[in-house]
Coordinates of C-alpha atoms and ligand atoms in Angstrom, one line a residue:
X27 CA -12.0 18.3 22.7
X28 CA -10.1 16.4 20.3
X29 CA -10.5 17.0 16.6
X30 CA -9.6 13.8 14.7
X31 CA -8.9 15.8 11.7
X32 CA -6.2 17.6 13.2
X33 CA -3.8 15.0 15.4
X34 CA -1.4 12.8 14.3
X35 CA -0.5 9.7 15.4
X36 CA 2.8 10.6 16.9
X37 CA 0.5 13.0 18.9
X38 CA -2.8 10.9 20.0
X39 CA 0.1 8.6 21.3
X40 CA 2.1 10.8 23.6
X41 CA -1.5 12.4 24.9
X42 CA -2.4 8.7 26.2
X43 CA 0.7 8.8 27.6
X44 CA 0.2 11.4 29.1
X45 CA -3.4 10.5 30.7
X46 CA -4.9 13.3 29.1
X47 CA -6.5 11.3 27.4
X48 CA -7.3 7.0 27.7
X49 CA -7.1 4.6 24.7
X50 CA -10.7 4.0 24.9
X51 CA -12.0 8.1 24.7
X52 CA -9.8 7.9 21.8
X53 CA -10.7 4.9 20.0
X54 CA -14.5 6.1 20.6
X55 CA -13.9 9.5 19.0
X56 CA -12.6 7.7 15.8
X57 CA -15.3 5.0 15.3
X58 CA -17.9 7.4 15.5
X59 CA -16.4 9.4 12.9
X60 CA -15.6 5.7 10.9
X61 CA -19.4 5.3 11.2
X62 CA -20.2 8.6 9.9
X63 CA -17.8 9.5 7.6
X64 CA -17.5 5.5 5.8
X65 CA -21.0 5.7 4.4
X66 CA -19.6 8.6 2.1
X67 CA -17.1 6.9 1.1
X68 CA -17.2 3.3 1.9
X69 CA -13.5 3.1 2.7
X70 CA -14.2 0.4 5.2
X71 CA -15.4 -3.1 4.4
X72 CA -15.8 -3.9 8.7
X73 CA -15.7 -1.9 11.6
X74 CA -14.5 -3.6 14.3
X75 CA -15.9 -2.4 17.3
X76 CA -16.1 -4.4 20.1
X77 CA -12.5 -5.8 19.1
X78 CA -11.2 -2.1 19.2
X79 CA -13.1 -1.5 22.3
X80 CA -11.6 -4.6 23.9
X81 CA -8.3 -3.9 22.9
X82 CA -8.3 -0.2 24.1
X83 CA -9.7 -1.2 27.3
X84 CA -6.7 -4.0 27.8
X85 CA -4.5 -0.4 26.9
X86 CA -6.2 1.5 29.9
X87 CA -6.6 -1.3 32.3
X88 CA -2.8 -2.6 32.4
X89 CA -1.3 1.1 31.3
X90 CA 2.1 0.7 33.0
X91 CA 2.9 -2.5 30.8
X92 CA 2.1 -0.3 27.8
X93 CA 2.8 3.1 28.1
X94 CA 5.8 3.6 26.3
X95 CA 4.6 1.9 23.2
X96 CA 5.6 3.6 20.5
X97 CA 2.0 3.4 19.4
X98 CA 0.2 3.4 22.2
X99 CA -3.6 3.7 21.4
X100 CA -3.0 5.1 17.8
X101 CA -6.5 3.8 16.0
X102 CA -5.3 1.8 12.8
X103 CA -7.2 0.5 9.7
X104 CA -5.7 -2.7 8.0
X105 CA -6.8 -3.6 4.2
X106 CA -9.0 -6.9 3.9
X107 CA -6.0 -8.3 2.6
X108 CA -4.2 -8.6 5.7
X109 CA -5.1 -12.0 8.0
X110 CA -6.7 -10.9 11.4
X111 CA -8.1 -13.3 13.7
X112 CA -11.8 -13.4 14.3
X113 CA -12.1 -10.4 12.2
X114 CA -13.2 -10.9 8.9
X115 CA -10.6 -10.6 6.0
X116 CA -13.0 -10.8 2.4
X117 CA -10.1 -9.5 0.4
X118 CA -12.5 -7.6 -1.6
X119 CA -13.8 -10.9 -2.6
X120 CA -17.0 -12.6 -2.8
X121 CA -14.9 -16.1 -2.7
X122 CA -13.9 -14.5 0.9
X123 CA -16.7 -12.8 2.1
X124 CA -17.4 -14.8 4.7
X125 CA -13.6 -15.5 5.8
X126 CA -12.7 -15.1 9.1
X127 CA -8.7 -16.4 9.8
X128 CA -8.0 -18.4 12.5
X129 CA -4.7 -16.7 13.1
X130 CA -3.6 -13.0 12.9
X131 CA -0.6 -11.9 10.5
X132 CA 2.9 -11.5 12.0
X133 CA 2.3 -7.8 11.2
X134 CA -0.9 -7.8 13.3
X135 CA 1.2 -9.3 16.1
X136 CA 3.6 -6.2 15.7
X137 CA 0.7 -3.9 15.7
X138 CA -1.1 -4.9 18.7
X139 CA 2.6 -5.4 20.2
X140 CA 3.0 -1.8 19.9
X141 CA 0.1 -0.9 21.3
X142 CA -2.2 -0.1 18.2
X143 CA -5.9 -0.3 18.2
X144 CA -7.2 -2.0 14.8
X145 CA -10.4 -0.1 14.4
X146 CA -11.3 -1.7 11.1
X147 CA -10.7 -3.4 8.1
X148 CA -10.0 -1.3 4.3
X149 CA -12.0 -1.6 1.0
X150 CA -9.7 -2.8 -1.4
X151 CA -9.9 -3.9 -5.0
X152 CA -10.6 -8.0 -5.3
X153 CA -7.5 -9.2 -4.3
X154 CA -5.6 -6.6 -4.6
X155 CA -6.0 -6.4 -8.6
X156 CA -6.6 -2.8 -9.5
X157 CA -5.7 0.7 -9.7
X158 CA -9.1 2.3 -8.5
X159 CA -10.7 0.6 -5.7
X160 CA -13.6 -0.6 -8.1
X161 CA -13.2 -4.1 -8.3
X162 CA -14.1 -4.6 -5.2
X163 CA -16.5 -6.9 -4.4
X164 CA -18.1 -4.5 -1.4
X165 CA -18.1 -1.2 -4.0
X166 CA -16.2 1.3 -5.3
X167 CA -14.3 3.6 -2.6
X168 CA -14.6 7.2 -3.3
X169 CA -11.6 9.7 -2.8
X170 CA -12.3 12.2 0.3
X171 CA -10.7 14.9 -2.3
X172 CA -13.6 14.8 -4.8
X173 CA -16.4 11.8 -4.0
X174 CA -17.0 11.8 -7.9
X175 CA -13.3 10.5 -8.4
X176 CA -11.6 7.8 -7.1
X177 CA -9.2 7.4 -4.4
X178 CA -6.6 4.9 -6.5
X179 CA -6.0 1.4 -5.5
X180 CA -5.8 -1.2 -4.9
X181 CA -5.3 0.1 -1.4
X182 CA -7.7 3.0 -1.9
X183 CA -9.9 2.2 1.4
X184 CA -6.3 2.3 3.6
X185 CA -5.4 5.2 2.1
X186 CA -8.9 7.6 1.3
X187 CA -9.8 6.1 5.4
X188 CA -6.2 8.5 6.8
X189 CA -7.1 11.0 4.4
X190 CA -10.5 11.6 5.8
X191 CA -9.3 11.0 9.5
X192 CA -11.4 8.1 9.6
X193 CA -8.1 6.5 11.6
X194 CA -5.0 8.2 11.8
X195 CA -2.9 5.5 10.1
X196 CA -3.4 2.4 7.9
X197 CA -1.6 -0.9 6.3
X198 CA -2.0 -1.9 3.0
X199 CA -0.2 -3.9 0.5
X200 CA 1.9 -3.0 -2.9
X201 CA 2.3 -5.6 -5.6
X202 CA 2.9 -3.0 -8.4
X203 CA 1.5 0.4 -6.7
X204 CA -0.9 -0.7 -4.1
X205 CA 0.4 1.4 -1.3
X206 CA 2.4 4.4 -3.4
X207 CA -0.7 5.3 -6.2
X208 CA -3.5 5.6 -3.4
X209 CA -1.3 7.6 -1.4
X210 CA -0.3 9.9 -4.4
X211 CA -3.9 10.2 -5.2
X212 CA -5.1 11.0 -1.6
X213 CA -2.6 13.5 -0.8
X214 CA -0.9 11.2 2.2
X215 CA 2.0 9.6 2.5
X216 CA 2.9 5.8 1.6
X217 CA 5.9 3.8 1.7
X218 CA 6.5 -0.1 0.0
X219 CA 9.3 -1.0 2.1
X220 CA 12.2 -3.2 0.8
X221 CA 10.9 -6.5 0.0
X222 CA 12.0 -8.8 2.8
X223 CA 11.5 -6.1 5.4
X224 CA 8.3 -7.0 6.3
X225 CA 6.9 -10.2 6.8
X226 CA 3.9 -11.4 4.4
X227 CA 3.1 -14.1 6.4
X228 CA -0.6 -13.9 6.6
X229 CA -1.2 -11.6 3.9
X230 CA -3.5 -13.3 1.6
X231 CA -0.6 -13.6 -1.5
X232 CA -1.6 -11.9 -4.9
X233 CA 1.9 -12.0 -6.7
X234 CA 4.3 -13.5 -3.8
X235 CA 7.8 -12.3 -5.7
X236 CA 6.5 -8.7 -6.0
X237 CA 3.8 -8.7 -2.7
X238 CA 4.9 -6.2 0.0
X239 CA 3.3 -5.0 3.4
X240 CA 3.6 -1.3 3.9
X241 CA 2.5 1.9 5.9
X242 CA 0.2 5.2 5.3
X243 CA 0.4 8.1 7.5
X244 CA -1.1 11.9 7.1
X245 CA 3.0 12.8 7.6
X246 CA 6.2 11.2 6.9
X247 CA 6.7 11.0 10.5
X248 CA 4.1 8.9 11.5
X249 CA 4.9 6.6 8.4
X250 CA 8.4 5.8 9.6
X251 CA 6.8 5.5 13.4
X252 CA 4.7 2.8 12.2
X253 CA 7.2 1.2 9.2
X254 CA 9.5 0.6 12.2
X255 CA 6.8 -1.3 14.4
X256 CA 5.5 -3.5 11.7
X257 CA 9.3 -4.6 10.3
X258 CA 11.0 -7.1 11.4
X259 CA 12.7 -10.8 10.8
X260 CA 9.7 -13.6 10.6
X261 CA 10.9 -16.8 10.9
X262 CA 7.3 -17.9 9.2
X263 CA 8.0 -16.4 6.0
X264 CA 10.6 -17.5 4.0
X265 CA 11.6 -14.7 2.1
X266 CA 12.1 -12.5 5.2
X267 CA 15.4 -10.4 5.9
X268 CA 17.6 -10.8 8.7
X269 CA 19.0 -7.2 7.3
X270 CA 19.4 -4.7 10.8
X271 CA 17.4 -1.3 9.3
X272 CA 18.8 1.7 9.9
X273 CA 16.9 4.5 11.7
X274 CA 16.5 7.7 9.7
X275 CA 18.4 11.3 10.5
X276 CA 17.0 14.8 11.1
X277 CA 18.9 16.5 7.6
X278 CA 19.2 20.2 7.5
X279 CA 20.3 20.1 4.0
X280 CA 20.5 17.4 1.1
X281 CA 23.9 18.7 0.6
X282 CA 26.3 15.4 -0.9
X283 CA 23.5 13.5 -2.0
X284 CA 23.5 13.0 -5.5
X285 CA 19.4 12.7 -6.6
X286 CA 18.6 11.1 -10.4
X287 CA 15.6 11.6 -11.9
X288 CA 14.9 9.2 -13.8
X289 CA 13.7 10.2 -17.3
X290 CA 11.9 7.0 -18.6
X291 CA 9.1 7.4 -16.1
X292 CA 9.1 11.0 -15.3
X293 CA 8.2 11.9 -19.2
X294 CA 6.1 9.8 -21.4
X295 CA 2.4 9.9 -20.1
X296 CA 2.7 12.0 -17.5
X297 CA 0.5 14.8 -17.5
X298 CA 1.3 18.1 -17.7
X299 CA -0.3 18.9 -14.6
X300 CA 1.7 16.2 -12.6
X301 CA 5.1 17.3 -14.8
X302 CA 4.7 20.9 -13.3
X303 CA 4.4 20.0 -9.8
X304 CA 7.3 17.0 -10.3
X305 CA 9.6 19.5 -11.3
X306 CA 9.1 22.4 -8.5
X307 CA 9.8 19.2 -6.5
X308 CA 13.2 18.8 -7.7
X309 CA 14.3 22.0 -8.0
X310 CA 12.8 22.5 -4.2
X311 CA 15.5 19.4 -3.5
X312 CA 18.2 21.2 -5.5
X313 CA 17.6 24.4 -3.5
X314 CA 18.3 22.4 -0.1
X315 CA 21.7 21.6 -2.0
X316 CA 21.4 18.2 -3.8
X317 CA 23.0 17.4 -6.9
X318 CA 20.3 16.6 -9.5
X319 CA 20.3 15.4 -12.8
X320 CA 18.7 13.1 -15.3
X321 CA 18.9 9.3 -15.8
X322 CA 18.2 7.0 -17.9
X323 CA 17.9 3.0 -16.5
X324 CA 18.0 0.5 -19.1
X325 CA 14.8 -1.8 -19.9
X326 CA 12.5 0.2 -17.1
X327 CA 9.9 1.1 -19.6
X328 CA 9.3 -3.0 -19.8
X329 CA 8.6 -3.3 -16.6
X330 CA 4.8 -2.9 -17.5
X331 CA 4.9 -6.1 -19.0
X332 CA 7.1 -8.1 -17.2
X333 CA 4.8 -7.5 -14.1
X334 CA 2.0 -8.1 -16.3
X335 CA 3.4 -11.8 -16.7
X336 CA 4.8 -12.0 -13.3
X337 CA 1.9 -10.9 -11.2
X338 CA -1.0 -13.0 -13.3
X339 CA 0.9 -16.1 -13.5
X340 CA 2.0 -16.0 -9.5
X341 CA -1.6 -15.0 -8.7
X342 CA -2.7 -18.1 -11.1
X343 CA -1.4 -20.2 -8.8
X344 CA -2.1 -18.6 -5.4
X345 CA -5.6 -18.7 -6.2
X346 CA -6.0 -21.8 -6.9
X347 CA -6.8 -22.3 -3.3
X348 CA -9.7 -21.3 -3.3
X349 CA -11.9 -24.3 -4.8
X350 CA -15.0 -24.0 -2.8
X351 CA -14.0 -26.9 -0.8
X352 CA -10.9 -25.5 1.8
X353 CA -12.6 -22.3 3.1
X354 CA -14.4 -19.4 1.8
X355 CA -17.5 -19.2 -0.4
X356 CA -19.0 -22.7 -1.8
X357 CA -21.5 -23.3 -4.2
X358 CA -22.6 -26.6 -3.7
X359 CA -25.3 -26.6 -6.2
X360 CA -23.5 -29.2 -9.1
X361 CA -23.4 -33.0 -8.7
X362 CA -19.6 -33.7 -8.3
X363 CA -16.8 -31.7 -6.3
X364 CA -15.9 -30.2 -10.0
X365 CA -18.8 -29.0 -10.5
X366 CA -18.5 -26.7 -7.1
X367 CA -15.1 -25.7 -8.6
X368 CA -16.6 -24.3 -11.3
X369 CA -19.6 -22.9 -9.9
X370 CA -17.2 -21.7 -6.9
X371 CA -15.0 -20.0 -9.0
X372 CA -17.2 -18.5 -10.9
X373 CA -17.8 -16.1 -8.8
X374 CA -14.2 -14.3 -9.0
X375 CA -15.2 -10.8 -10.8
X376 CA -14.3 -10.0 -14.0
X377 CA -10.3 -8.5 -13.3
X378 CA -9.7 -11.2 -11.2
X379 CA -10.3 -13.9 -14.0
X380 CA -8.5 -11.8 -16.8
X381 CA -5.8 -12.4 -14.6
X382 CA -6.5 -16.0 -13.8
X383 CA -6.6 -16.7 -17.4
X384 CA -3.5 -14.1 -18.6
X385 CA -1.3 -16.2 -15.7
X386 CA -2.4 -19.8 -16.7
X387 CA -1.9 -19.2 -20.3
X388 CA 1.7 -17.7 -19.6
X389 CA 2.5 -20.8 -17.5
X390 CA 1.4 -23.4 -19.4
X391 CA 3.4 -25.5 -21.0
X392 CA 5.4 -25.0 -24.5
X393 CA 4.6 -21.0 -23.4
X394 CA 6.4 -21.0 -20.2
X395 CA 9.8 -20.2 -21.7
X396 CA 8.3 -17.6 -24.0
X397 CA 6.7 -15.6 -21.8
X398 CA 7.3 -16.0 -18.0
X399 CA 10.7 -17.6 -18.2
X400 CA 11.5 -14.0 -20.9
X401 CA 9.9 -11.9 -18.0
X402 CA 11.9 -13.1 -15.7
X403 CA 14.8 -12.9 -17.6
X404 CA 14.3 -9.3 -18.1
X405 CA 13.7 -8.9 -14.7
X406 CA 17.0 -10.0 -14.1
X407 CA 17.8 -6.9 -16.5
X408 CA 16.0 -4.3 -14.8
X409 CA 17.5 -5.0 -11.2
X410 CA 21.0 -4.8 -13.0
X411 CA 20.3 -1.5 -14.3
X412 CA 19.0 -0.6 -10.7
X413 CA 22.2 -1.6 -9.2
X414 CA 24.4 0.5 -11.9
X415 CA 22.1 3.4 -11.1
X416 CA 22.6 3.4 -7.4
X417 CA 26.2 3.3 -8.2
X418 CA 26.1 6.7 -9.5
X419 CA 23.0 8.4 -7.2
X420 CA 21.9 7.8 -4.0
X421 CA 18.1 8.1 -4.8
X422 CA 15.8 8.2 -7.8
X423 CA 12.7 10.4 -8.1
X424 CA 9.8 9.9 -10.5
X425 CA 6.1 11.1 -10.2
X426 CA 4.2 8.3 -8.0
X427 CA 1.4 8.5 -10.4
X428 CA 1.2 10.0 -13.8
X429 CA -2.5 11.4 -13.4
X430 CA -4.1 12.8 -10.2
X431 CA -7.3 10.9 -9.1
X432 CA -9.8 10.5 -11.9
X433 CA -13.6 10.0 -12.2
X434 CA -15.3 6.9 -11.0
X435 CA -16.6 4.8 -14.2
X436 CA -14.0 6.5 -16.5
X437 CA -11.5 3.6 -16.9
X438 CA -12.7 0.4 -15.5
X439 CA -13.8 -0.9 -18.9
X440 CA -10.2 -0.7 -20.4
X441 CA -7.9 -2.5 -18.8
X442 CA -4.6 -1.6 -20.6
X443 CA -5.6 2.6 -19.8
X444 CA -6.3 1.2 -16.3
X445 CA -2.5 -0.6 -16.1
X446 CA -0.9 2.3 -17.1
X447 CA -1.5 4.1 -13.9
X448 CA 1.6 2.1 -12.3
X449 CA 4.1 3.1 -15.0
X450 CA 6.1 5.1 -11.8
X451 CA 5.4 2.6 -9.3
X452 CA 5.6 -0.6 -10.7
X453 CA 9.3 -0.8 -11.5
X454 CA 10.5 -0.5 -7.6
X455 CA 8.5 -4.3 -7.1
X456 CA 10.2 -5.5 -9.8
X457 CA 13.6 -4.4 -8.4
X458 CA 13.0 -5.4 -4.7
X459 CA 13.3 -1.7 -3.4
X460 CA 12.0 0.5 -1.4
X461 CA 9.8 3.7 -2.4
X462 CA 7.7 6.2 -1.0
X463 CA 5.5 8.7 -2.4
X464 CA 4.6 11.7 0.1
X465 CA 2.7 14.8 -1.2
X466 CA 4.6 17.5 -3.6
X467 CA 1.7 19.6 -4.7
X468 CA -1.8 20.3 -6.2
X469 CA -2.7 20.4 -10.0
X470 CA -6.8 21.4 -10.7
X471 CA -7.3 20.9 -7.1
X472 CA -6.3 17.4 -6.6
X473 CA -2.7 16.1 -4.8
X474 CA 0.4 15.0 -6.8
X475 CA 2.7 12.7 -5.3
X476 CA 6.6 12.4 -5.6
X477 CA 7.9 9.1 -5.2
X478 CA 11.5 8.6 -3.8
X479 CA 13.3 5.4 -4.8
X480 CA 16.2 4.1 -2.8
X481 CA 18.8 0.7 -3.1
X482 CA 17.4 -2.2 -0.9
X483 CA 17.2 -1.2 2.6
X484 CA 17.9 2.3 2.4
X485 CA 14.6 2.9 4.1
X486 CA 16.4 5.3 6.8
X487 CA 18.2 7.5 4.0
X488 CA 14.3 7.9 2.2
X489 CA 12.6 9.1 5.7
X490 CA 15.1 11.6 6.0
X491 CA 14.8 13.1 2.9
X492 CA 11.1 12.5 2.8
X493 CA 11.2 14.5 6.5
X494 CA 13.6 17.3 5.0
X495 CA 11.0 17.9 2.1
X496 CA 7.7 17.9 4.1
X497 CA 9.2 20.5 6.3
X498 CA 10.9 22.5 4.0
X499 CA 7.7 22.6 1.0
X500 CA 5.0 22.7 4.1
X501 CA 3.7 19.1 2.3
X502 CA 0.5 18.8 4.5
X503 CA -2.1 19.1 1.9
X504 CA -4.8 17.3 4.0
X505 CA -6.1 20.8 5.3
X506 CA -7.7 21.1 1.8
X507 CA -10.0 17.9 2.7
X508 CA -13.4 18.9 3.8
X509 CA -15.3 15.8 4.7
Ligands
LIG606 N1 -2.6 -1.9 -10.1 C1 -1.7 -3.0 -10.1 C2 -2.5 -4.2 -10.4 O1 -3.6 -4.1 -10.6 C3 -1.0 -3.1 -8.8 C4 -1.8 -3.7 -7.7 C5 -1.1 -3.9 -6.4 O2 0.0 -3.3 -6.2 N2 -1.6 -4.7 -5.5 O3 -1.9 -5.3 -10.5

């Protein structure tokens, strides 16, 4: 009998191969426990299940053409941000809430390509604007650690839905923290690739210069498995990479790899809980023979604001799409098409037009140079330092988050408290690179990630490590989850 709880994806996959099991057994076994386990924690927003069932039964019924997908059968959740056809996509969003595209994302393309089975679609925060999961439009998403607290966000369904073996992997997206913070908080592992990596085509845009489409897994392993299926040059979108990636290597040591931690983010803030289990971290990395010490990279601590221009004023404009008169939610109850504008749009929640309003006023004109033309100028700064960093190390730690998963209620009503819980992540989408955060510990109970930053496209060099440590500090925390 298979016990969802205890396979990984790397597994479920070779035992379809093997015929011990078919797609479809499997994809059964993990919507019943979707069903019964998502109305704890409401982590999923749809479950798909005839499209799963349709899907795994295209798996069994033509095996040969798909057995040696590297993914074969492995049930997946996607977050509502990402387009699928004929499955709806709400984006946490009323505006969206009847949605359904009339295409699928390249990254669906690579999923079903590599044999996946998308089982459902991920809570989410309203268009990907929060840190908690409870600006969603569908309800707060509760962490499978402690259902009073919450499971971060904006990804928090992707994440808290692999935490509680709801599915045994997920896609989310990262804008400032989307992917790494959930993860952190969940005690799983979650990676925002380089920026370019992965296509965005289809992913409903929040902030397109800092938006990236990335993977969850219970294990670094899996993670990389499923990085590696969904990356790729997309003709469709603009702003993808032709760069080849290089695979990762199984390390016995971190011996000549010179580690910086950097000290703006890994001090002010954090708690002392998170400190404690940051620092056996890097001592751990020491013991397997890397050289550690402490850096300091010029202008990181602004990156706060400068994504809090950035991301506002891109989403400004992104949204203004949705009008009531393309797609999506209309109120037609006015006399004149401006008058279902505004009684369209009036529907956003509360986050979501803070940042409507933040963007518009930092665009408009006679501010433009003063505030987003400055961000971006600083920007500029903060890759620089970047570069000069990665000079001298070959990868920077931080904590992913600087608290573990706090209480439902506790922070939505201030939103500066709530922005501070990307101080680690944010800085890696201002730079472009690539970051993942995988499990280093417990403090009262309640996981502590460790986030490992790496120059653009060193995606290979962070698996390895991220492998090295898992094995060597026996990372799997998910055996604590009773749900
Ligand atoms: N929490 C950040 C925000 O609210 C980051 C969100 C994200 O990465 N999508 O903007």
């Amino acid at each position: 009998m298979i016990n969802p709880s205890k396979l990984t994806a790397i597994e479920c996959a070779e035992l379809i191969q093997k015929k011990e099991v078919s797609a479809t057994e499997i994809t059964k076994i993990f919507l019943e426990r979707s069903k019964e386990v998502n109305s704890s924690i409401n982590s999923l927003i749809t479950i798909s299940e005839d499209y799963a069932l349709k899907q795994a039964n295209k798996i069994d019924s033509n095996f040969e053409d798909f057995k040696n997908k590297p993914l074969l059968g492995v049930p997946i959740s996607v977050k509502d941000v990402i387009s699928t056809k004929n499955i709806k996509t709400t984006a946490g969003s009323k505006i969206l809430s009847n949605y359904i595209p009339p295409y699928d994302a390249f990254v669906i393309k690579k999923l079903i390509d590599s044999g996946a089975i998308i089982i459902s679609k991920s809570n989410c925060d309203e268009f990907a604007m929060g840190s908690s999961n409870e600006t969603s439009y569908f309800g707060a998403c509760r962490n499978p650690w402690d259902l009073e607290t919450v499971p971060g966000g904006s990804s928090g369904g992707s994440a808290a839905s692999v935490a509680s073996s709801q599915n045994l992997i997920s896609i989310g997206s990262d804008t400032g923290g989307s992917i790494r913070q959930p993860a952190s908080l969940c005690g799983i592992v979650g990676m925002k690739p380089t920026y370019g990596s992965v296509s965005r085509a289809g992913l409903i845009a929040f902030g397109s210069s800092l938006d990236q489409i990335g993977p969850f897994a219970k294990n670094v392993q899996d993670c990389e498995k499923l990085f590696y299926s969904i990356a790729g040059h997309d003709p469709k979108d603009l702003t993808s990479s032709k760069n080849k990636l290089k695979n990762s290597k199984n390390l016995n040591n971190l011996n000549n790899l010179k580690i910086g931690i950097c000290t703006d983010i890994s001090d002010q803030g954090i708690s002392e809980g998170v400190k404690k289990v940051f620092k056996n971290s890097a001592n751990a990395m020491n013991k397997l023979g890397a050289e550690i010490d402490e850096i300091s990279i010029d202008y990181i601590k602004e990156s706060l604001p400068v994504y809090y221009l950035t991301a506002p004023s891109e989403a400004s404009s992104n949204l203004n799409r949705y009008d009531g008169i393309k797609y999506g939610y209309s109120n037609q109850d006015g006399k004149t098409s401006w008058d279902t504008i505004d009684l369209t749009r009036s529907n956003f929640g509360d986050e979501v037009k803070r940042r409507i309003l933040l963007g518009t006023f930092a665009l408009s004109s006679g501010y433009y140079d003063e505030y987003y033309g400055k961000a971006q100028k600083i920007r500029g700064l903060i890759i620089n330092s970047f570069n000069n960093a990665f000079k001298k190390f070959d990868l920077i730690i931080s904590p992913t988050s600087p608290i573990t998963a706090f209480k439902i209620d506790s922070q939505i009503d201030d939103p500066l408290l709530m922005y501070q819980n990307d101080i680690c992540t944010m800085p890696a989408n201002i730079a472009g690179i690539p970051a993942i955060s995988i499990p280093c510990g417990l403090s009262n109970g309640l996981p502590v990630g460790l986030q490992i930053m790496g120059p653009n496209f060193s995606e290979g060099m962070i698996f390895s490590v991220a492998k090295l440590m898992e094995s060597n500090m026996n990372l799997n925390l998910l055996e604590e989850v009773n749900i």
